[in-house]
Amino acid sequence: MVKYREFRWKIDGAYTAETMPLDRLMEYIKELMTMLGSPQHFHLTQVVSASTSPVFKVDEEAIPQIQTRAAQIRAGIAPLDVRRAYRKINSMLREDGGDAVFLEGAAEVIPFPGIRAPVPQAITGIQQPGSLDGRLISIGGKSESVPLQLETPEKVLTHIYAKRALAKEISKLLFEPIRLLGQGRWSRDEDGEWSMDRFTVHGFEPLGADDLISVVGSLKAVNADWPDDPLAALDALRHGDSESD
């Protein structure tokens, strides 16, 4: 016999169960399933009135994944698609003038601050030294700054440039795993999503295939979210802690 545990998603805002449009409710639930995964193990049993509160019976075998996702979200280390779904839900809640909480009984599993959370502001021109790991798939051009393309497990990175002499050395590793060292310029949009505007290469290191696989696995376990005040954090990195001298 399949064992279940019951969860309730309490959505407070402009809508009640009677007034929320069905397509809006389905949009909320779709993002929740993307965030938590294993939708085949979720069974919608009712929608409680007053606030809009979908109630789910969840198969016992899906509970460890819910617990893992909840911990990852709270720590800011969830996979990219999970973070995007979480941000999307909070954006929807802001649009609807509310907030939400995913509960098991009276225990809070995942909070959704929605309208109570500060709206992320767009930030541009953040400069920071760093490295890019991937497989070099393209290099070449007529300008002094030669464009490169780097294939990573998530996407192909562009807007990467190296001076001609350095590009000539890097070209020997075409279609091979490589680590590019240099200076990046980054931007963050209103949804809190970071993107690389440009990366100027100052050096490189060849990577073995095993090294690249190891790096990818390590990155998945690292909190890669940017700090709340990136400008202050970058200033601290550049100049150090004045009290430590």
Short mmCIF file of C-alpha atoms in Angstrom, two decimals:
data_model
loop_
_atom_site.label_atom_id
_atom_site.label_comp_id
_atom_site.label_asym_id
_atom_site.label_seq_id
_atom_site.Cartn_x
_atom_site.Cartn_y
_atom_site.Cartn_z
CA MET A 1 0.00 0.00 0.00
CA VAL A 2 1.37 3.42 -0.98
CA LYS A 3 2.04 5.68 1.98
CA TYR A 4 1.34 9.42 1.76
CA ARG A 5 2.21 12.57 3.64
CA GLU A 6 0.07 15.68 3.38
CA PHE A 7 1.40 19.13 2.43
CA ARG A 8 -0.43 22.43 2.09
CA TRP A 9 0.66 25.43 0.03
CA LYS A 10 -0.85 28.51 1.66
CA ILE A 11 -0.97 31.44 -0.80
CA ASP A 12 -2.01 34.75 0.75
CA GLY A 13 -2.79 37.69 -1.49
CA ALA A 14 -5.49 39.34 -3.52
CA TYR A 15 -7.19 36.04 -4.38
CA THR A 16 -9.18 33.48 -2.43
CA ALA A 17 -9.86 29.94 -3.62
CA GLU A 18 -13.16 31.20 -5.06
CA THR A 19 -11.69 34.21 -6.92
CA MET A 20 -8.33 32.98 -8.20
CA PRO A 21 -8.52 32.29 -11.97
CA LEU A 22 -7.90 28.63 -12.75
CA ASP A 23 -5.12 29.40 -15.23
CA ARG A 24 -3.31 31.46 -12.56
CA LEU A 25 -3.58 28.65 -10.03
CA MET A 26 -2.28 26.16 -12.59
CA GLU A 27 0.64 28.47 -13.35
CA TYR A 28 1.54 28.55 -9.65
CA ILE A 29 1.31 24.76 -9.37
CA LYS A 30 3.37 24.24 -12.54
CA GLU A 31 6.24 26.32 -11.10
CA LEU A 32 5.95 24.52 -7.76
CA MET A 33 6.27 21.14 -9.49
CA THR A 34 9.31 22.38 -11.44
CA MET A 35 10.84 23.51 -8.17
CA LEU A 36 10.13 20.36 -6.15
CA GLY A 37 10.36 17.76 -8.93
CA SER A 38 8.62 14.36 -9.20
CA PRO A 39 5.14 15.73 -10.06
CA GLN A 40 3.91 12.16 -10.59
CA HIS A 41 4.10 11.72 -6.81
CA PHE A 42 1.92 14.75 -6.00
CA HIS A 43 -1.87 14.32 -5.77
CA LEU A 44 -4.02 17.46 -5.48
CA THR A 45 -6.86 16.62 -3.09
CA GLN A 46 -8.51 19.99 -2.43
CA VAL A 47 -8.09 23.76 -2.46
CA VAL A 48 -8.91 25.29 0.91
CA SER A 49 -10.82 28.60 0.94
CA ALA A 50 -9.99 31.95 2.61
CA SER A 51 -6.43 32.03 1.33
CA THR A 52 -5.77 29.88 -1.72
CA SER A 53 -4.32 26.69 -0.23
CA PRO A 54 -3.82 23.70 -2.54
CA VAL A 55 -3.52 20.51 -0.47
CA PHE A 56 -1.39 17.65 -1.77
CA LYS A 57 -0.95 14.06 -0.77
CA VAL A 58 2.66 13.19 -1.62
CA ASP A 59 3.97 9.66 -2.05
CA GLU A 60 6.42 8.74 0.71
CA GLU A 61 9.19 8.00 -1.81
CA ALA A 62 9.21 11.65 -2.93
CA ILE A 63 9.74 13.08 0.57
CA PRO A 64 13.58 12.91 0.56
CA GLN A 65 13.69 14.96 -2.64
CA ILE A 66 11.34 17.58 -1.17
CA GLN A 67 13.55 17.80 1.91
CA THR A 68 16.68 18.14 -0.24
CA ARG A 69 15.15 20.82 -2.45
CA ALA A 70 13.90 22.76 0.58
CA ALA A 71 17.37 22.72 2.15
CA GLN A 72 18.99 23.75 -1.15
CA ILE A 73 16.58 26.65 -1.63
CA ARG A 74 17.11 27.92 1.91
CA ALA A 75 20.91 27.69 1.46
CA GLY A 76 20.86 29.24 -2.02
CA ILE A 77 22.54 26.22 -3.66
CA ALA A 78 19.60 24.72 -5.58
CA PRO A 79 20.03 23.77 -9.27
CA LEU A 80 19.47 26.57 -11.77
CA ASP A 81 16.00 25.42 -12.89
CA VAL A 82 14.89 25.14 -9.26
CA ARG A 83 16.13 28.64 -8.42
CA ARG A 84 14.41 30.04 -11.50
CA ALA A 85 11.09 28.43 -10.53
CA TYR A 86 11.43 29.74 -6.97
CA ARG A 87 12.12 33.26 -8.24
CA LYS A 88 9.21 32.98 -10.69
CA ILE A 89 6.80 32.07 -7.89
CA ASN A 90 7.96 35.02 -5.79
CA SER A 91 7.60 37.31 -8.81
CA MET A 92 4.03 36.06 -9.34
CA LEU A 93 3.28 36.63 -5.66
CA ARG A 94 4.53 40.21 -5.92
CA GLU A 95 2.24 40.74 -8.92
CA ASP A 96 -0.68 39.35 -6.88
CA GLY A 97 0.20 41.33 -3.76
CA GLY A 98 0.89 38.37 -1.51
CA ASP A 99 3.24 35.80 -0.06
CA ALA A 100 3.08 32.05 0.53
CA VAL A 101 4.41 29.15 2.56
CA PHE A 102 4.68 25.42 1.82
CA LEU A 103 3.69 23.52 4.95
CA GLU A 104 3.59 20.03 6.39
CA GLY A 105 1.08 20.30 9.19
CA ALA A 106 2.07 23.48 11.02
CA ALA A 107 5.76 23.13 10.07
CA GLU A 108 7.15 25.57 7.52
CA VAL A 109 8.98 23.69 4.77
CA ILE A 110 9.64 26.47 2.23
CA PRO A 111 8.81 30.18 2.65
CA PHE A 112 7.92 32.37 -0.33
CA PRO A 113 8.31 36.00 0.81
CA GLY A 114 6.75 37.42 -2.36
CA ILE A 115 5.66 41.00 -1.75
CA ARG A 116 7.61 41.13 1.54
CA ALA A 117 10.97 40.54 -0.20
CA PRO A 118 12.94 43.46 -1.66
CA VAL A 119 12.71 43.59 -5.45
CA PRO A 120 16.11 42.76 -7.01
CA GLN A 121 17.60 45.75 -8.77
CA ALA A 122 19.37 45.52 -12.10
CA ILE A 123 23.15 45.85 -11.72
CA THR A 124 25.62 46.28 -14.57
CA GLY A 125 29.37 46.57 -14.99
CA ILE A 126 30.50 44.34 -12.10
CA GLN A 127 34.19 43.56 -12.72
CA GLN A 128 35.79 40.53 -11.11
CA PRO A 129 38.76 38.25 -11.84
CA GLY A 130 37.88 34.60 -12.27
CA SER A 131 38.08 31.53 -14.45
CA LEU A 132 35.92 29.67 -16.97
CA ASP A 133 36.08 25.89 -17.42
CA GLY A 134 34.83 24.07 -20.49
CA ARG A 135 35.71 22.75 -23.92
CA LEU A 136 37.14 25.23 -26.45
CA ILE A 137 34.93 24.92 -29.56
CA SER A 138 35.71 28.08 -31.52
CA ILE A 139 38.52 30.62 -31.82
CA GLY A 140 39.34 33.13 -34.53
CA GLY A 141 38.73 36.58 -35.91
CA LYS A 142 40.37 39.56 -37.60
CA SER A 143 40.48 41.99 -34.68
CA GLU A 144 43.26 42.39 -32.13
CA SER A 145 40.95 40.89 -29.51
CA VAL A 146 40.17 37.40 -30.81
CA PRO A 147 36.73 35.93 -29.90
CA LEU A 148 36.51 32.47 -28.33
CA GLN A 149 33.60 30.15 -27.55
CA LEU A 150 33.59 27.74 -24.63
CA GLU A 151 31.19 24.82 -24.30
CA THR A 152 30.05 24.05 -20.74
CA PRO A 153 27.53 21.46 -19.49
CA GLU A 154 24.84 24.17 -19.27
CA LYS A 155 25.46 26.28 -22.39
CA VAL A 156 27.98 27.71 -24.85
CA LEU A 157 29.73 30.79 -23.46
CA THR A 158 30.46 33.65 -25.85
CA HIS A 159 31.76 37.22 -25.42
CA ILE A 160 35.19 35.79 -24.49
CA TYR A 161 38.26 37.55 -25.92
CA ALA A 162 42.03 37.11 -25.93
CA LYS A 163 44.88 39.08 -27.49
CA ARG A 164 46.25 37.57 -30.70
CA ALA A 165 49.49 36.19 -29.27
CA LEU A 166 47.65 34.52 -26.41
CA ALA A 167 44.85 33.31 -28.71
CA LYS A 168 47.49 31.60 -30.89
CA GLU A 169 48.68 29.59 -27.89
CA ILE A 170 45.13 28.82 -26.76
CA SER A 171 44.21 27.60 -30.26
CA LYS A 172 46.44 24.56 -29.75
CA LEU A 173 43.76 23.29 -27.35
CA LEU A 174 40.85 23.60 -29.78
CA PHE A 175 38.16 21.00 -28.92
CA GLU A 176 39.97 20.18 -25.67
CA PRO A 177 39.01 20.90 -22.04
CA ILE A 178 40.54 24.15 -20.84
CA ARG A 179 40.46 26.64 -17.99
CA LEU A 180 40.53 30.29 -19.06
CA LEU A 181 41.84 32.80 -16.52
CA GLY A 182 41.06 36.48 -16.72
CA GLN A 183 38.72 39.36 -15.91
CA GLY A 184 34.94 39.15 -16.27
CA ARG A 185 32.25 41.84 -16.50
CA TRP A 186 28.87 40.78 -15.14
CA SER A 187 25.29 42.07 -14.97
CA ARG A 188 22.26 41.10 -12.89
CA ASP A 189 18.73 41.61 -14.20
CA GLU A 190 15.57 42.47 -12.25
CA ASP A 191 14.85 38.75 -11.72
CA GLY A 192 18.18 38.30 -9.93
CA GLU A 193 19.72 36.36 -12.83
CA TRP A 194 23.44 36.97 -13.44
CA SER A 195 24.95 36.98 -16.94
CA MET A 196 28.46 37.46 -18.27
CA ASP A 197 28.79 40.49 -20.53
CA ARG A 198 32.46 40.00 -21.40
CA PHE A 199 35.45 37.95 -20.30
CA THR A 200 39.01 39.02 -21.16
CA VAL A 201 41.47 36.14 -21.06
CA HIS A 202 44.88 36.72 -19.45
CA GLY A 203 46.01 33.11 -19.22
CA PHE A 204 44.91 29.49 -19.51
CA GLU A 205 45.45 25.97 -18.19
CA PRO A 206 44.77 22.69 -20.03
CA LEU A 207 42.31 20.39 -18.27
CA GLY A 208 42.02 16.64 -18.61
CA ALA A 209 38.56 15.20 -19.30
CA ASP A 210 38.50 13.81 -15.76
CA ASP A 211 39.38 17.24 -14.37
CA LEU A 212 36.45 18.84 -16.19
CA ILE A 213 34.00 16.22 -14.92
CA SER A 214 35.32 16.73 -11.40
CA VAL A 215 34.98 20.51 -11.66
CA VAL A 216 31.38 20.26 -12.87
CA GLY A 217 30.49 17.93 -10.00
CA SER A 218 32.13 20.23 -7.46
CA LEU A 219 30.34 23.32 -8.75
CA LYS A 220 26.96 21.68 -8.24
CA ALA A 221 27.69 21.48 -4.51
CA VAL A 222 28.99 25.04 -4.10
CA ASN A 223 26.91 28.07 -3.12
CA ALA A 224 27.49 30.12 -6.26
CA ASP A 225 24.87 32.82 -5.55
CA TRP A 226 26.21 36.37 -5.50
CA PRO A 227 26.20 38.34 -2.21
CA ASP A 228 23.37 40.75 -1.41
CA ASP A 229 25.79 43.68 -1.78
CA PRO A 230 28.13 42.63 -4.62
CA LEU A 231 29.81 46.02 -4.85
CA ALA A 232 30.88 45.91 -1.20
CA ALA A 233 31.97 42.30 -1.54
CA LEU A 234 34.10 43.07 -4.60
CA ASP A 235 35.63 46.06 -2.86
CA ALA A 236 36.58 43.81 0.07
CA LEU A 237 38.15 41.32 -2.33
CA ARG A 238 40.19 44.01 -4.06
CA HIS A 239 41.38 45.91 -0.98
CA GLY A 240 41.13 43.37 1.83
CA ASP A 241 39.89 43.91 5.36
CA SER A 242 41.44 47.14 6.62
CA GLU A 243 41.33 45.82 10.21
CA SER A 244 43.42 42.74 9.41
CA ASP A 245 46.69 44.64 8.78
#
